[in-house]
CSV table of C-alpha atoms and ligand atoms in Angstrom, one decimal:
chain,number,residue,atom,x,y,z
A,1,UNK,CA,14.3,16.5,-13.0
A,2,UNK,CA,13.0,19.3,-10.8
A,3,UNK,CA,9.3,18.7,-10.2
A,4,UNK,CA,8.8,19.5,-6.4
A,5,UNK,CA,5.7,21.3,-5.5
A,6,UNK,CA,4.5,21.4,-9.1
A,7,UNK,CA,0.7,21.1,-9.7
A,8,UNK,CA,-0.7,19.7,-13.1
A,9,UNK,CA,-1.0,23.0,-14.5
A,10,UNK,CA,2.6,23.9,-14.1
A,11,UNK,CA,4.0,20.6,-15.6
A,12,UNK,CA,4.7,19.6,-19.1
A,13,UNK,CA,1.9,17.4,-20.5
A,14,UNK,CA,3.9,14.0,-20.3
A,15,UNK,CA,4.1,14.5,-16.5
A,16,UNK,CA,0.8,16.3,-15.9
A,17,UNK,CA,-1.1,13.3,-17.2
A,18,UNK,CA,0.5,11.2,-14.4
A,19,UNK,CA,-0.7,13.5,-11.6
A,20,UNK,CA,-4.3,13.0,-10.5
A,21,UNK,CA,-6.6,16.0,-9.9
A,22,UNK,CA,-5.9,18.0,-6.8
A,23,UNK,CA,-2.4,16.5,-6.4
A,24,UNK,CA,1.2,18.1,-6.5
A,25,UNK,CA,4.6,16.3,-7.0
A,26,UNK,CA,7.2,16.1,-4.4
A,27,UNK,CA,10.8,14.8,-4.7
A,28,UNK,CA,11.2,13.8,-1.1
A,29,UNK,CA,9.4,11.0,0.6
A,30,UNK,CA,7.0,12.4,3.3
A,31,UNK,CA,6.3,10.1,6.3
A,32,UNK,CA,2.8,9.6,7.6
A,33,UNK,CA,1.5,7.4,10.3
A,34,UNK,CA,-1.1,7.4,13.1
A,35,UNK,CA,1.5,6.9,15.8
A,36,UNK,CA,5.3,6.3,16.2
A,37,UNK,CA,6.8,3.6,14.0
A,38,UNK,CA,6.7,0.2,15.6
A,39,UNK,CA,10.2,-1.4,15.9
A,40,UNK,CA,9.6,-4.9,14.4
A,41,UNK,CA,12.6,-7.2,14.5
A,42,UNK,CA,12.8,-9.5,11.5
A,43,UNK,CA,13.6,-12.5,13.9
A,44,UNK,CA,10.1,-12.3,15.5
A,45,UNK,CA,8.2,-11.2,12.3
A,46,UNK,CA,5.6,-13.2,10.8
A,47,UNK,CA,3.2,-12.8,7.9
A,48,UNK,CA,-0.1,-14.5,8.0
A,49,UNK,CA,-2.7,-15.2,5.4
A,50,UNK,CA,-6.3,-15.7,6.9
A,51,UNK,CA,-10.0,-16.5,5.9
A,52,UNK,CA,-11.9,-14.5,8.5
A,53,UNK,CA,-10.4,-15.9,11.7
A,54,UNK,CA,-9.2,-19.1,10.0
A,55,UNK,CA,-5.5,-19.1,9.5
A,56,UNK,CA,-4.5,-20.2,5.8
A,57,UNK,CA,-0.7,-20.0,5.9
A,58,UNK,CA,2.0,-18.3,8.0
A,59,UNK,CA,5.5,-17.4,6.9
A,60,UNK,CA,8.6,-16.5,8.9
A,61,UNK,CA,10.9,-13.7,7.6
A,62,UNK,CA,13.3,-16.3,6.0
A,63,UNK,CA,10.4,-18.1,4.4
A,64,UNK,CA,8.7,-15.1,3.1
A,65,UNK,CA,12.1,-13.9,1.5
A,66,UNK,CA,12.4,-17.0,-0.3
A,67,UNK,CA,9.2,-16.5,-2.1
A,68,UNK,CA,9.5,-15.1,-5.8
A,69,UNK,CA,10.6,-11.4,-5.8
A,70,UNK,CA,9.2,-8.8,-8.0
A,71,UNK,CA,10.1,-5.2,-8.7
A,72,UNK,CA,7.4,-2.6,-9.5
A,73,UNK,CA,8.2,0.9,-10.3
A,74,UNK,CA,5.0,3.0,-9.8
A,75,UNK,CA,3.7,6.5,-9.1
A,76,UNK,CA,2.0,6.9,-5.6
A,77,UNK,CA,-0.6,9.5,-4.5
A,78,UNK,CA,-1.2,10.3,-1.0
A,79,UNK,CA,-4.8,11.7,0.0
A,80,UNK,CA,-3.0,14.7,1.7
A,81,UNK,CA,-2.3,15.9,-1.9
A,82,UNK,CA,1.3,14.9,-2.6
A,83,UNK,CA,2.2,12.4,-5.4
A,84,UNK,CA,5.7,10.9,-6.2
A,85,UNK,CA,6.6,9.5,-9.5
A,86,UNK,CA,8.6,6.3,-10.4
A,87,UNK,CA,9.0,4.9,-6.8
A,88,UNK,CA,10.8,1.6,-6.9
A,89,UNK,CA,9.7,-1.4,-4.8
A,90,UNK,CA,10.8,-5.0,-4.6
A,91,UNK,CA,9.0,-7.8,-2.8
A,92,UNK,CA,6.4,-10.5,-3.1
A,93,UNK,CA,3.3,-10.0,-5.5
A,94,UNK,CA,0.1,-10.9,-3.6
A,95,UNK,CA,-0.6,-13.3,-6.5
A,96,UNK,CA,2.7,-15.1,-5.6
A,97,UNK,CA,1.7,-15.1,-1.9
A,98,UNK,CA,-1.7,-16.9,-2.8
A,99,UNK,CA,0.1,-19.4,-5.2
A,100,UNK,CA,2.5,-20.2,-2.4
A,101,UNK,CA,-0.4,-20.8,0.0
A,102,UNK,CA,-2.1,-23.0,-2.7
A,103,UNK,CA,-5.2,-21.0,-2.7
A,104,UNK,CA,-7.2,-18.7,-5.0
A,105,UNK,CA,-8.8,-15.6,-3.6
A,106,UNK,CA,-11.6,-17.3,-1.3
A,107,UNK,CA,-13.5,-14.2,-1.0
A,108,UNK,CA,-13.9,-10.6,-2.9
A,109,UNK,CA,-12.5,-8.5,-0.1
A,110,UNK,CA,-9.4,-8.2,1.9
A,111,UNK,CA,-8.4,-6.4,5.2
A,112,UNK,CA,-4.7,-5.7,5.5
A,113,UNK,CA,-3.6,-5.8,9.1
A,114,UNK,CA,-0.7,-4.1,10.7
A,115,UNK,CA,1.6,-4.3,13.7
A,116,UNK,CA,0.6,-1.0,14.8
A,117,UNK,CA,-3.2,-1.9,14.8
A,118,UNK,CA,-3.8,-0.1,11.6
A,119,UNK,CA,-5.8,-1.7,9.1
A,120,UNK,CA,-7.4,-0.9,5.5
A,121,UNK,CA,-9.7,-2.7,3.2
A,122,UNK,CA,-9.2,-3.5,-0.5
A,123,UNK,CA,-11.1,-5.5,-3.0
A,124,UNK,CA,-9.4,-8.8,-3.7
A,125,UNK,CA,-9.2,-8.0,-7.5
A,126,UNK,CA,-7.3,-4.8,-6.6
A,127,UNK,CA,-4.4,-6.9,-5.1
A,128,UNK,CA,-4.2,-9.5,-7.9
A,129,UNK,CA,-2.9,-9.7,-11.5
A,130,UNK,CA,0.4,-7.9,-10.7
A,131,UNK,CA,-1.3,-4.9,-9.2
A,132,UNK,CA,-0.1,-5.1,-5.6
A,133,UNK,CA,3.2,-6.2,-3.7
A,134,UNK,CA,4.2,-7.0,-0.2
A,135,UNK,CA,7.3,-4.7,-0.3
A,136,UNK,CA,10.5,-5.6,1.5
A,137,UNK,CA,12.7,-3.1,-0.3
A,138,UNK,CA,12.6,0.5,-1.5
A,139,UNK,CA,14.8,2.0,-4.2
A,140,UNK,CA,17.3,-0.8,-3.8
A,141,UNK,CA,17.4,-0.9,0.1
A,142,UNK,CA,15.7,-2.7,2.8
A,143,UNK,CA,12.6,-0.8,3.6
A,144,UNK,CA,13.1,1.8,6.2
A,145,UNK,CA,11.2,1.3,9.4
A,146,UNK,CA,9.6,4.8,8.9
A,147,UNK,CA,8.1,3.8,5.5
A,148,UNK,CA,6.8,0.4,7.1
A,149,UNK,CA,9.8,-1.8,7.3
A,150,UNK,CA,10.3,-4.8,7.5
A,151,UNK,CA,7.3,-5.1,5.1
A,152,UNK,CA,4.5,-3.1,3.8
A,153,UNK,CA,1.5,-3.6,1.4
A,154,UNK,CA,1.9,-1.5,-1.9
A,155,UNK,CA,-1.3,-0.8,-3.8
A,156,UNK,CA,-0.1,2.1,-6.0
A,157,UNK,CA,-3.2,2.6,-8.0
A,158,UNK,CA,-5.1,3.6,-4.9
A,159,UNK,CA,-4.6,6.5,-2.5
A,160,UNK,CA,-1.4,5.6,-0.4
A,161,UNK,CA,-3.3,5.1,2.8
A,162,UNK,CA,-4.3,1.6,1.3
A,163,UNK,CA,-0.6,0.7,1.3
A,164,UNK,CA,-0.5,-0.6,4.9
A,165,UNK,CA,2.9,-0.2,6.6
A,166,UNK,CA,4.4,-2.7,9.1
A,167,UNK,CA,2.2,-5.3,7.5
A,168,UNK,CA,1.3,-8.4,9.6
A,169,UNK,CA,-1.0,-10.1,7.3
A,170,UNK,CA,-3.9,-10.2,4.8
A,171,UNK,CA,-7.4,-11.4,5.9
A,172,UNK,CA,-10.1,-12.3,3.3
A,173,UNK,CA,-13.5,-11.1,4.5
A,174,UNK,CA,-17.0,-12.1,3.3
A,175,UNK,CA,-18.1,-8.3,3.2
A,176,UNK,CA,-16.0,-5.0,2.5
A,177,UNK,CA,-15.1,-4.2,6.0
A,178,UNK,CA,-13.9,-0.7,6.7
A,179,UNK,CA,-10.3,-0.2,7.9
A,180,UNK,CA,-8.8,2.4,10.3
A,181,UNK,CA,-9.3,5.5,8.1
A,182,UNK,CA,-12.3,4.1,6.3
A,183,UNK,CA,-14.1,4.0,9.7
A,184,UNK,CA,-13.1,7.7,10.2
A,185,UNK,CA,-14.6,9.0,7.0
A,186,UNK,CA,-12.3,8.2,4.4
A,187,UNK,CA,-13.6,6.5,1.2
A,188,UNK,CA,-13.9,2.8,1.1
A,189,UNK,CA,-12.2,2.3,-2.2
A,190,UNK,CA,-10.0,5.4,-2.7
A,191,UNK,CA,-9.4,5.9,-6.4
A,192,UNK,CA,-7.0,9.0,-6.7
A,193,UNK,CA,-8.2,9.5,-10.4
A,194,UNK,CA,-11.8,9.9,-9.3
A,195,UNK,CA,-10.8,11.8,-6.2
A,196,UNK,CA,-12.4,9.3,-3.8
A,197,UNK,CA,-11.0,11.0,-0.6
A,198,UNK,CA,-14.0,10.9,1.7
A,199,UNK,CA,-16.9,8.5,2.0
A,200,UNK,CA,-19.4,10.9,0.2
A,201,UNK,CA,-16.8,11.7,-2.7
B,1,LIG,N1,0.4,0.6,9.5
B,1,LIG,C1,0.2,1.7,9.0
B,1,LIG,N2,0.1,1.9,7.7
B,1,LIG,C2,-0.1,3.1,7.1
B,1,LIG,C3,-0.4,4.2,8.0
B,1,LIG,C4,-0.3,3.9,9.3
B,1,LIG,O1,-0.6,5.1,10.2
B,1,LIG,N3,-0.1,2.8,9.9
B,1,LIG,N4,-0.7,5.4,7.4
B,1,LIG,C5,-1.0,5.4,5.9
B,1,LIG,C6,-1.1,6.6,5.4
B,1,LIG,S1,-2.4,7.7,5.7
B,1,LIG,C7,-0.2,6.9,4.4
B,1,LIG,S2,-0.3,8.4,3.4
B,1,LIG,C8,1.1,6.1,4.1
B,1,LIG,C9,2.2,6.9,4.2
B,1,LIG,O2,3.3,6.1,3.8
B,1,LIG,P1,4.9,6.8,4.1
B,1,LIG,O3,5.0,7.2,5.5
B,1,LIG,O4,5.7,5.6,3.5
B,1,LIG,O5,4.8,7.9,3.2
B,1,LIG,O6,0.9,5.0,4.7
B,1,LIG,C10,-0.3,4.4,5.1
B,1,LIG,N5,-0.1,3.3,5.7
B,2,LIG,MO1,-2.2,9.4,4.0
């Protein structure tokens, strides 16, 4: 399937309806980050669930890999205007992370925290009901460091900046707290179908 660079207008209807307004398709997988990819060894890797500053549960790499694994094949949409269809990810559903911690979402908002000091906010409902994954594998291989390995958040129905790479943990917050890009003018929610790119969109 040759889709590279095509905009909605140039695509057959079946594909066009999967491409949000202002987006074009790519076949490659662009790498975007605020800095160089951090090198995180799985030996020292931990994943922590928190309620504000209070720790709820922490997993080592081995413990996290022992949680139920789910595969999601989803289209992804970057705010810089590329979209990529049928990307295949494998990892732990946020639902299963909460179940393993023995908690239900204690607040309505989550801040995803990363090892490169990146952060991004997502409403808790957008992470639940099978919608979001902490991905450990992409396309059948361990997640490449450039794409956020060892583990990244995948929230495919929102712009891809919400899918925090090099994920360190998820923090439930009382209020919707802006993350790295949201503090710099990006939309608090980021729905690609409503073109919520910037805070006043
Ligand atoms: N930790 C971290 N996560 C991040 C970023 C980042 O700079 N640091 N950039 C975001 C942005 S703006 C995008 S578009 C995607 C890019 O993911 P990719 O490099 O796998 O395409 O990661 C998002 N997650
Ligand atoms: Mo982005």
